[in-house]
Short mmCIF file of N, CA and C in Angstrom, two decimals:
data_model
loop_
_atom_site.label_atom_id
_atom_site.label_comp_id
_atom_site.label_asym_id
_atom_site.label_seq_id
_atom_site.Cartn_x
_atom_site.Cartn_y
_atom_site.Cartn_z
N MET A 1 -150.81 14.91 132.37
CA MET A 1 -149.37 14.75 132.34
C MET A 1 -149.02 13.38 131.74
N LYS A 2 -148.08 13.35 130.85
CA LYS A 2 -147.67 12.12 130.20
C LYS A 2 -146.76 11.31 131.12
N ARG A 3 -147.03 10.00 131.22
CA ARG A 3 -146.15 9.13 132.00
C ARG A 3 -144.78 9.11 131.37
N PRO A 4 -143.70 8.98 132.15
CA PRO A 4 -142.36 8.95 131.58
C PRO A 4 -142.16 7.81 130.59
N ASP A 5 -142.81 6.68 130.81
CA ASP A 5 -142.62 5.52 129.95
C ASP A 5 -143.83 5.28 129.05
N ALA A 6 -144.60 6.31 128.76
CA ALA A 6 -145.83 6.14 127.98
C ALA A 6 -145.55 5.59 126.60
N ASP A 7 -144.37 5.89 126.03
CA ASP A 7 -144.05 5.38 124.70
C ASP A 7 -143.85 3.87 124.70
N MET A 8 -143.64 3.27 125.88
CA MET A 8 -143.44 1.83 125.98
C MET A 8 -144.77 1.09 126.03
N ALA A 9 -145.87 1.78 126.35
CA ALA A 9 -147.17 1.14 126.46
C ALA A 9 -147.74 0.90 125.06
N THR A 10 -148.03 -0.34 124.76
CA THR A 10 -148.63 -0.78 123.49
C THR A 10 -147.86 -0.28 122.27
N PRO A 11 -146.63 -0.67 122.14
CA PRO A 11 -145.87 -0.28 120.95
C PRO A 11 -146.32 -1.05 119.72
N ALA A 12 -145.92 -0.54 118.56
CA ALA A 12 -146.15 -1.27 117.32
C ALA A 12 -145.33 -2.55 117.37
N PHE A 13 -145.68 -3.52 116.55
CA PHE A 13 -144.92 -4.77 116.49
C PHE A 13 -143.54 -4.50 115.90
N ALA A 14 -142.50 -4.84 116.63
CA ALA A 14 -141.13 -4.70 116.13
C ALA A 14 -140.70 -5.94 115.36
N ASP A 15 -141.34 -7.05 115.64
CA ASP A 15 -140.99 -8.33 115.02
C ASP A 15 -142.14 -8.74 114.10
N SER A 16 -141.87 -8.81 112.82
CA SER A 16 -142.93 -9.14 111.86
C SER A 16 -143.49 -10.54 112.08
N ALA A 17 -142.67 -11.45 112.60
CA ALA A 17 -143.16 -12.81 112.87
C ALA A 17 -144.22 -12.80 113.97
N VAL A 18 -144.05 -11.93 114.96
CA VAL A 18 -145.04 -11.81 116.03
C VAL A 18 -146.32 -11.20 115.46
N ALA A 19 -146.17 -10.17 114.65
CA ALA A 19 -147.34 -9.54 114.03
C ALA A 19 -148.10 -10.55 113.19
N GLU A 20 -147.40 -11.40 112.49
CA GLU A 20 -148.05 -12.43 111.66
C GLU A 20 -148.82 -13.42 112.52
N GLN A 21 -148.30 -13.76 113.69
CA GLN A 21 -149.02 -14.67 114.59
C GLN A 21 -150.36 -14.07 115.01
N PHE A 22 -150.35 -12.79 115.36
CA PHE A 22 -151.59 -12.12 115.75
C PHE A 22 -152.54 -12.02 114.56
N ALA A 23 -152.02 -11.66 113.39
CA ALA A 23 -152.85 -11.49 112.20
C ALA A 23 -153.52 -12.79 111.77
N ALA A 24 -152.89 -13.92 112.07
CA ALA A 24 -153.42 -15.22 111.66
C ALA A 24 -154.57 -15.71 112.54
N LEU A 25 -154.77 -15.07 113.67
CA LEU A 25 -155.83 -15.50 114.60
C LEU A 25 -157.21 -15.10 114.10
N PRO A 26 -158.22 -15.90 114.41
CA PRO A 26 -159.59 -15.45 114.14
C PRO A 26 -159.85 -14.15 114.91
N GLU A 27 -160.69 -13.29 114.40
CA GLU A 27 -160.89 -11.96 114.96
C GLU A 27 -161.21 -11.97 116.46
N HIS A 28 -162.12 -12.85 116.92
CA HIS A 28 -162.50 -12.85 118.33
C HIS A 28 -161.31 -13.23 119.23
N GLU A 29 -160.44 -14.11 118.76
CA GLU A 29 -159.25 -14.48 119.54
C GLU A 29 -158.20 -13.38 119.45
N ARG A 30 -158.04 -12.78 118.29
CA ARG A 30 -157.06 -11.71 118.10
C ARG A 30 -157.38 -10.54 119.03
N GLU A 31 -158.66 -10.18 119.14
CA GLU A 31 -159.05 -9.06 120.01
C GLU A 31 -158.64 -9.33 121.46
N LYS A 32 -158.88 -10.53 121.93
CA LYS A 32 -158.51 -10.87 123.31
C LYS A 32 -157.00 -10.91 123.49
N MET A 33 -156.31 -11.49 122.51
CA MET A 33 -154.84 -11.56 122.62
C MET A 33 -154.23 -10.16 122.57
N LEU A 34 -154.79 -9.29 121.74
CA LEU A 34 -154.28 -7.91 121.68
C LEU A 34 -154.56 -7.17 122.98
N ALA A 35 -155.69 -7.46 123.62
CA ALA A 35 -155.99 -6.84 124.91
C ALA A 35 -154.99 -7.30 125.97
N LEU A 36 -154.64 -8.58 125.95
CA LEU A 36 -153.63 -9.09 126.89
C LEU A 36 -152.26 -8.48 126.59
N ARG A 37 -151.92 -8.40 125.31
CA ARG A 37 -150.64 -7.78 124.91
C ARG A 37 -150.57 -6.35 125.41
N GLN A 38 -151.63 -5.59 125.19
CA GLN A 38 -151.66 -4.20 125.64
C GLN A 38 -151.49 -4.11 127.15
N LEU A 39 -152.17 -4.99 127.88
CA LEU A 39 -152.07 -4.99 129.34
C LEU A 39 -150.64 -5.28 129.78
N ILE A 40 -149.98 -6.23 129.14
CA ILE A 40 -148.59 -6.56 129.48
C ILE A 40 -147.70 -5.33 129.30
N PHE A 41 -147.81 -4.66 128.16
CA PHE A 41 -146.99 -3.48 127.91
C PHE A 41 -147.34 -2.33 128.85
N GLU A 42 -148.61 -2.13 129.16
CA GLU A 42 -149.01 -1.07 130.09
C GLU A 42 -148.41 -1.30 131.47
N ILE A 43 -148.51 -2.54 131.95
CA ILE A 43 -147.98 -2.84 133.28
C ILE A 43 -146.46 -2.69 133.29
N ALA A 44 -145.79 -3.10 132.24
CA ALA A 44 -144.34 -2.94 132.16
C ALA A 44 -143.97 -1.46 132.22
N ALA A 45 -144.72 -0.62 131.51
CA ALA A 45 -144.42 0.81 131.46
C ALA A 45 -144.65 1.49 132.80
N GLU A 46 -145.62 1.02 133.57
CA GLU A 46 -145.95 1.69 134.83
C GLU A 46 -145.25 1.09 136.05
N THR A 47 -144.51 0.01 135.85
CA THR A 47 -143.89 -0.67 136.99
C THR A 47 -142.40 -0.36 137.04
N PRO A 48 -141.94 0.31 138.10
CA PRO A 48 -140.52 0.64 138.21
C PRO A 48 -139.64 -0.62 138.16
N GLY A 49 -138.53 -0.50 137.46
CA GLY A 49 -137.55 -1.57 137.42
C GLY A 49 -137.76 -2.61 136.33
N VAL A 50 -138.87 -2.56 135.61
CA VAL A 50 -139.13 -3.56 134.57
C VAL A 50 -138.40 -3.22 133.28
N GLY A 51 -138.45 -1.97 132.87
CA GLY A 51 -137.78 -1.56 131.64
C GLY A 51 -138.55 -1.97 130.40
N ARG A 52 -137.92 -1.77 129.27
CA ARG A 52 -138.51 -2.06 127.97
C ARG A 52 -138.61 -3.58 127.79
N LEU A 53 -139.74 -4.03 127.26
CA LEU A 53 -139.95 -5.45 127.02
C LEU A 53 -139.42 -5.85 125.64
N GLN A 54 -138.99 -7.10 125.56
CA GLN A 54 -138.69 -7.69 124.27
C GLN A 54 -139.87 -8.58 123.92
N GLU A 55 -140.44 -8.37 122.74
CA GLU A 55 -141.54 -9.19 122.25
C GLU A 55 -140.98 -10.07 121.14
N THR A 56 -141.11 -11.36 121.30
CA THR A 56 -140.54 -12.31 120.35
C THR A 56 -141.44 -13.54 120.29
N LEU A 57 -141.03 -14.52 119.52
CA LEU A 57 -141.73 -15.80 119.50
C LEU A 57 -140.91 -16.83 120.25
N LYS A 58 -141.57 -17.58 121.12
CA LYS A 58 -140.97 -18.73 121.79
C LYS A 58 -141.93 -19.89 121.56
N TRP A 59 -141.42 -20.95 121.01
CA TRP A 59 -142.25 -22.11 120.69
C TRP A 59 -143.45 -21.70 119.83
N GLY A 60 -143.24 -20.73 118.94
CA GLY A 60 -144.28 -20.29 118.03
C GLY A 60 -145.34 -19.41 118.65
N GLN A 61 -145.13 -18.95 119.89
CA GLN A 61 -146.12 -18.13 120.58
C GLN A 61 -145.51 -16.78 120.94
N PRO A 62 -146.30 -15.71 120.92
CA PRO A 62 -145.80 -14.42 121.37
C PRO A 62 -145.33 -14.51 122.82
N ALA A 63 -144.12 -14.00 123.06
CA ALA A 63 -143.52 -14.06 124.39
C ALA A 63 -142.98 -12.68 124.75
N TYR A 64 -143.03 -12.37 126.04
CA TYR A 64 -142.65 -11.06 126.55
C TYR A 64 -141.60 -11.25 127.62
N LEU A 65 -140.42 -10.68 127.37
CA LEU A 65 -139.26 -10.87 128.23
C LEU A 65 -138.75 -9.53 128.75
N THR A 66 -138.25 -9.53 129.96
CA THR A 66 -137.65 -8.34 130.54
C THR A 66 -136.14 -8.41 130.29
N GLN A 67 -135.79 -8.48 129.03
CA GLN A 67 -134.40 -8.68 128.61
C GLN A 67 -133.48 -7.56 129.11
N GLU A 68 -133.98 -6.33 129.11
CA GLU A 68 -133.19 -5.16 129.48
C GLU A 68 -132.78 -5.20 130.95
N THR A 69 -133.70 -5.54 131.84
CA THR A 69 -133.43 -5.49 133.28
C THR A 69 -133.35 -6.86 133.94
N ARG A 70 -133.88 -7.87 133.25
CA ARG A 70 -133.95 -9.23 133.80
C ARG A 70 -134.75 -9.26 135.11
N SER A 71 -135.73 -8.36 135.21
CA SER A 71 -136.53 -8.26 136.42
C SER A 71 -137.59 -9.34 136.55
N GLY A 72 -137.97 -9.95 135.43
CA GLY A 72 -139.10 -10.85 135.48
C GLY A 72 -138.92 -12.16 134.77
N SER A 73 -140.00 -12.91 134.77
CA SER A 73 -140.08 -14.20 134.11
C SER A 73 -140.90 -14.04 132.83
N THR A 74 -140.63 -14.86 131.85
CA THR A 74 -141.29 -14.78 130.56
C THR A 74 -142.80 -15.01 130.69
N ILE A 75 -143.55 -14.21 129.94
CA ILE A 75 -145.00 -14.38 129.80
C ILE A 75 -145.23 -14.73 128.33
N GLN A 76 -146.07 -15.73 128.08
CA GLN A 76 -146.41 -16.10 126.71
C GLN A 76 -147.92 -16.04 126.53
N LEU A 77 -148.33 -15.79 125.31
CA LEU A 77 -149.73 -15.83 124.92
C LEU A 77 -149.86 -16.89 123.85
N GLY A 78 -150.91 -17.68 123.90
CA GLY A 78 -151.03 -18.73 122.90
C GLY A 78 -152.41 -19.34 122.83
N LYS A 79 -152.48 -20.38 122.02
CA LYS A 79 -153.72 -21.13 121.80
C LYS A 79 -153.53 -22.55 122.30
N PRO A 80 -154.21 -22.92 123.36
CA PRO A 80 -154.13 -24.31 123.82
C PRO A 80 -154.81 -25.26 122.84
N LYS A 81 -154.44 -26.52 122.91
CA LYS A 81 -155.02 -27.54 122.03
C LYS A 81 -156.54 -27.63 122.16
N GLU A 82 -157.05 -27.34 123.36
CA GLU A 82 -158.48 -27.45 123.62
C GLU A 82 -159.27 -26.31 123.00
N GLY A 83 -158.60 -25.30 122.48
CA GLY A 83 -159.26 -24.14 121.91
C GLY A 83 -159.19 -22.94 122.82
N GLY A 84 -159.64 -21.82 122.32
CA GLY A 84 -159.56 -20.58 123.08
C GLY A 84 -158.16 -20.01 123.04
N ILE A 85 -157.86 -19.18 124.04
CA ILE A 85 -156.52 -18.60 124.16
C ILE A 85 -156.04 -18.82 125.59
N ALA A 86 -154.75 -18.55 125.81
CA ALA A 86 -154.20 -18.75 127.15
C ALA A 86 -153.07 -17.76 127.39
N ILE A 87 -152.82 -17.50 128.67
CA ILE A 87 -151.64 -16.77 129.11
C ILE A 87 -150.81 -17.76 129.92
N TYR A 88 -149.52 -17.81 129.59
CA TYR A 88 -148.62 -18.79 130.19
C TYR A 88 -147.53 -18.09 131.00
N THR A 89 -147.16 -18.71 132.12
CA THR A 89 -145.97 -18.30 132.87
C THR A 89 -145.04 -19.50 132.94
N HIS A 90 -143.82 -19.26 133.33
CA HIS A 90 -142.84 -20.35 133.41
C HIS A 90 -143.29 -21.34 134.48
N CYS A 91 -143.31 -22.61 134.12
CA CYS A 91 -143.85 -23.64 135.01
C CYS A 91 -142.97 -23.92 136.23
N GLN A 92 -141.73 -23.47 136.20
CA GLN A 92 -140.85 -23.70 137.35
C GLN A 92 -140.82 -22.53 138.31
N THR A 93 -141.74 -21.58 138.12
CA THR A 93 -141.91 -20.49 139.07
C THR A 93 -143.14 -20.78 139.93
N THR A 94 -143.35 -19.96 140.92
CA THR A 94 -144.54 -20.09 141.76
C THR A 94 -145.66 -19.15 141.31
N LEU A 95 -145.47 -18.49 140.18
CA LEU A 95 -146.41 -17.45 139.73
C LEU A 95 -147.85 -17.95 139.64
N MET A 96 -148.07 -18.99 138.89
CA MET A 96 -149.44 -19.46 138.68
C MET A 96 -150.02 -20.04 139.98
N ARG A 97 -149.23 -20.79 140.71
CA ARG A 97 -149.71 -21.37 141.96
C ARG A 97 -150.11 -20.27 142.95
N ASP A 98 -149.28 -19.22 143.06
CA ASP A 98 -149.59 -18.12 143.97
C ASP A 98 -150.87 -17.40 143.53
N PHE A 99 -150.99 -17.17 142.23
CA PHE A 99 -152.17 -16.49 141.69
C PHE A 99 -153.43 -17.33 141.93
N GLN A 100 -153.31 -18.63 141.71
CA GLN A 100 -154.45 -19.52 141.90
C GLN A 100 -154.86 -19.60 143.37
N SER A 101 -153.92 -19.43 144.27
CA SER A 101 -154.28 -19.46 145.69
C SER A 101 -155.12 -18.23 146.07
N ILE A 102 -154.96 -17.13 145.34
CA ILE A 102 -155.75 -15.92 145.60
C ILE A 102 -157.08 -15.97 144.86
N PHE A 103 -157.07 -16.51 143.64
CA PHE A 103 -158.26 -16.56 142.79
C PHE A 103 -158.52 -18.01 142.35
N PRO A 104 -158.89 -18.88 143.28
CA PRO A 104 -159.00 -20.31 142.95
C PRO A 104 -160.12 -20.67 141.98
N ASP A 105 -161.19 -19.91 141.97
CA ASP A 105 -162.35 -20.28 141.16
C ASP A 105 -162.65 -19.33 140.01
N GLU A 106 -161.87 -18.26 139.89
CA GLU A 106 -162.17 -17.25 138.88
C GLU A 106 -161.70 -17.61 137.48
N PHE A 107 -160.77 -18.57 137.38
CA PHE A 107 -160.16 -18.88 136.09
C PHE A 107 -160.07 -20.38 135.88
N THR A 108 -159.81 -20.77 134.64
CA THR A 108 -159.56 -22.17 134.29
C THR A 108 -158.05 -22.32 134.17
N TYR A 109 -157.46 -23.04 135.11
CA TYR A 109 -156.00 -23.18 135.18
C TYR A 109 -155.54 -24.46 134.51
N GLU A 110 -154.36 -24.39 133.94
CA GLU A 110 -153.66 -25.57 133.44
C GLU A 110 -152.44 -25.75 134.33
N GLY A 111 -152.63 -26.52 135.38
CA GLY A 111 -151.54 -26.77 136.32
C GLY A 111 -150.90 -25.49 136.82
N ASN A 112 -149.58 -25.47 136.83
CA ASN A 112 -148.84 -24.32 137.33
C ASN A 112 -148.26 -23.48 136.20
N ARG A 113 -148.91 -23.56 135.00
CA ARG A 113 -148.32 -22.84 133.88
C ARG A 113 -149.25 -21.94 133.09
N ALA A 114 -150.57 -22.10 133.17
CA ALA A 114 -151.41 -21.31 132.28
C ALA A 114 -152.81 -21.06 132.84
N ILE A 115 -153.43 -20.02 132.28
CA ILE A 115 -154.85 -19.76 132.45
C ILE A 115 -155.45 -19.82 131.05
N HIS A 116 -156.51 -20.59 130.91
CA HIS A 116 -157.20 -20.72 129.62
C HIS A 116 -158.45 -19.84 129.63
N PHE A 117 -158.72 -19.25 128.48
CA PHE A 117 -159.91 -18.42 128.30
C PHE A 117 -160.74 -19.00 127.16
N CYS A 118 -162.01 -19.28 127.42
CA CYS A 118 -162.91 -19.78 126.39
C CYS A 118 -163.36 -18.62 125.51
N GLU A 119 -163.87 -18.97 124.35
CA GLU A 119 -164.29 -17.96 123.38
C GLU A 119 -165.31 -16.99 123.95
N ASP A 120 -166.28 -17.49 124.70
CA ASP A 120 -167.35 -16.63 125.21
C ASP A 120 -167.06 -16.05 126.58
N GLU A 121 -165.89 -16.28 127.10
CA GLU A 121 -165.50 -15.82 128.44
C GLU A 121 -164.84 -14.45 128.36
N PRO A 122 -165.37 -13.45 129.08
CA PRO A 122 -164.72 -12.14 129.08
C PRO A 122 -163.39 -12.20 129.85
N LEU A 123 -162.44 -11.39 129.41
CA LEU A 123 -161.16 -11.31 130.12
C LEU A 123 -161.35 -10.47 131.37
N GLN A 124 -160.79 -10.92 132.46
CA GLN A 124 -160.84 -10.17 133.72
C GLN A 124 -159.52 -9.41 133.84
N LEU A 125 -159.38 -8.36 133.03
CA LEU A 125 -158.10 -7.66 132.92
C LEU A 125 -157.64 -7.06 134.25
N ASP A 126 -158.56 -6.51 135.03
CA ASP A 126 -158.16 -5.92 136.31
C ASP A 126 -157.56 -6.97 137.24
N THR A 127 -158.12 -8.15 137.25
CA THR A 127 -157.60 -9.23 138.08
C THR A 127 -156.28 -9.76 137.53
N LEU A 128 -156.17 -9.87 136.22
CA LEU A 128 -154.95 -10.39 135.60
C LEU A 128 -153.75 -9.46 135.77
N ARG A 129 -154.01 -8.21 136.11
CA ARG A 129 -152.91 -7.26 136.35
C ARG A 129 -151.94 -7.81 137.40
N LEU A 130 -152.48 -8.43 138.44
CA LEU A 130 -151.64 -8.96 139.51
C LEU A 130 -150.70 -10.04 138.98
N LEU A 131 -151.22 -10.97 138.22
CA LEU A 131 -150.39 -12.04 137.65
C LEU A 131 -149.30 -11.46 136.76
N ILE A 132 -149.66 -10.55 135.89
CA ILE A 132 -148.70 -9.98 134.96
C ILE A 132 -147.64 -9.17 135.70
N ARG A 133 -148.04 -8.33 136.63
CA ARG A 133 -147.07 -7.55 137.40
C ARG A 133 -146.11 -8.47 138.17
N ASN A 134 -146.66 -9.52 138.77
CA ASN A 134 -145.80 -10.46 139.50
C ASN A 134 -144.82 -11.16 138.57
N ALA A 135 -145.26 -11.49 137.36
CA ALA A 135 -144.36 -12.14 136.40
C ALA A 135 -143.26 -11.19 135.95
N LEU A 136 -143.61 -9.93 135.69
CA LEU A 136 -142.64 -8.95 135.21
C LEU A 136 -141.63 -8.52 136.28
N THR A 137 -141.95 -8.80 137.54
CA THR A 137 -141.05 -8.42 138.64
C THR A 137 -140.58 -9.64 139.43
N TYR A 138 -140.74 -10.82 138.90
CA TYR A 138 -140.48 -12.07 139.62
C TYR A 138 -139.08 -12.13 140.22
N HIS A 139 -138.08 -11.65 139.52
CA HIS A 139 -136.69 -11.74 140.01
C HIS A 139 -136.29 -10.57 140.89
N GLN A 140 -137.21 -9.65 141.14
CA GLN A 140 -136.95 -8.52 142.05
C GLN A 140 -137.22 -8.88 143.49
N LYS A 141 -137.81 -10.06 143.73
CA LYS A 141 -138.19 -10.45 145.09
C LYS A 141 -136.97 -10.79 145.92
#
């Protein structure tokens, strides 16, 4: 049976500037960033009240907003100065701090705003689902 919101999971790029950001990445980083992008869209599609995501650039990085429902806080994907890739949440939320309290040693954190992933580090997508779902529903609490 098809999920009601299955068309929202992993859509094509609607914004050519976002597509260009992904295309410009080295292949190993692009694969990881695309996996995170897919996970964000999948969780949005399966989580009641989130609605369709807006994918845009914020500060030159792909960003995911719950513009339609305003249910959540922005999630960004990017490249930290130290290398690798990262997933960012808004630093004035408790999202990263709460996630780090549950998984203190599983990830490399940048304060209360990001998780960094090294080139040779596999993504823990099942664990990251919690962070992404909490970000997409942050204002529903």
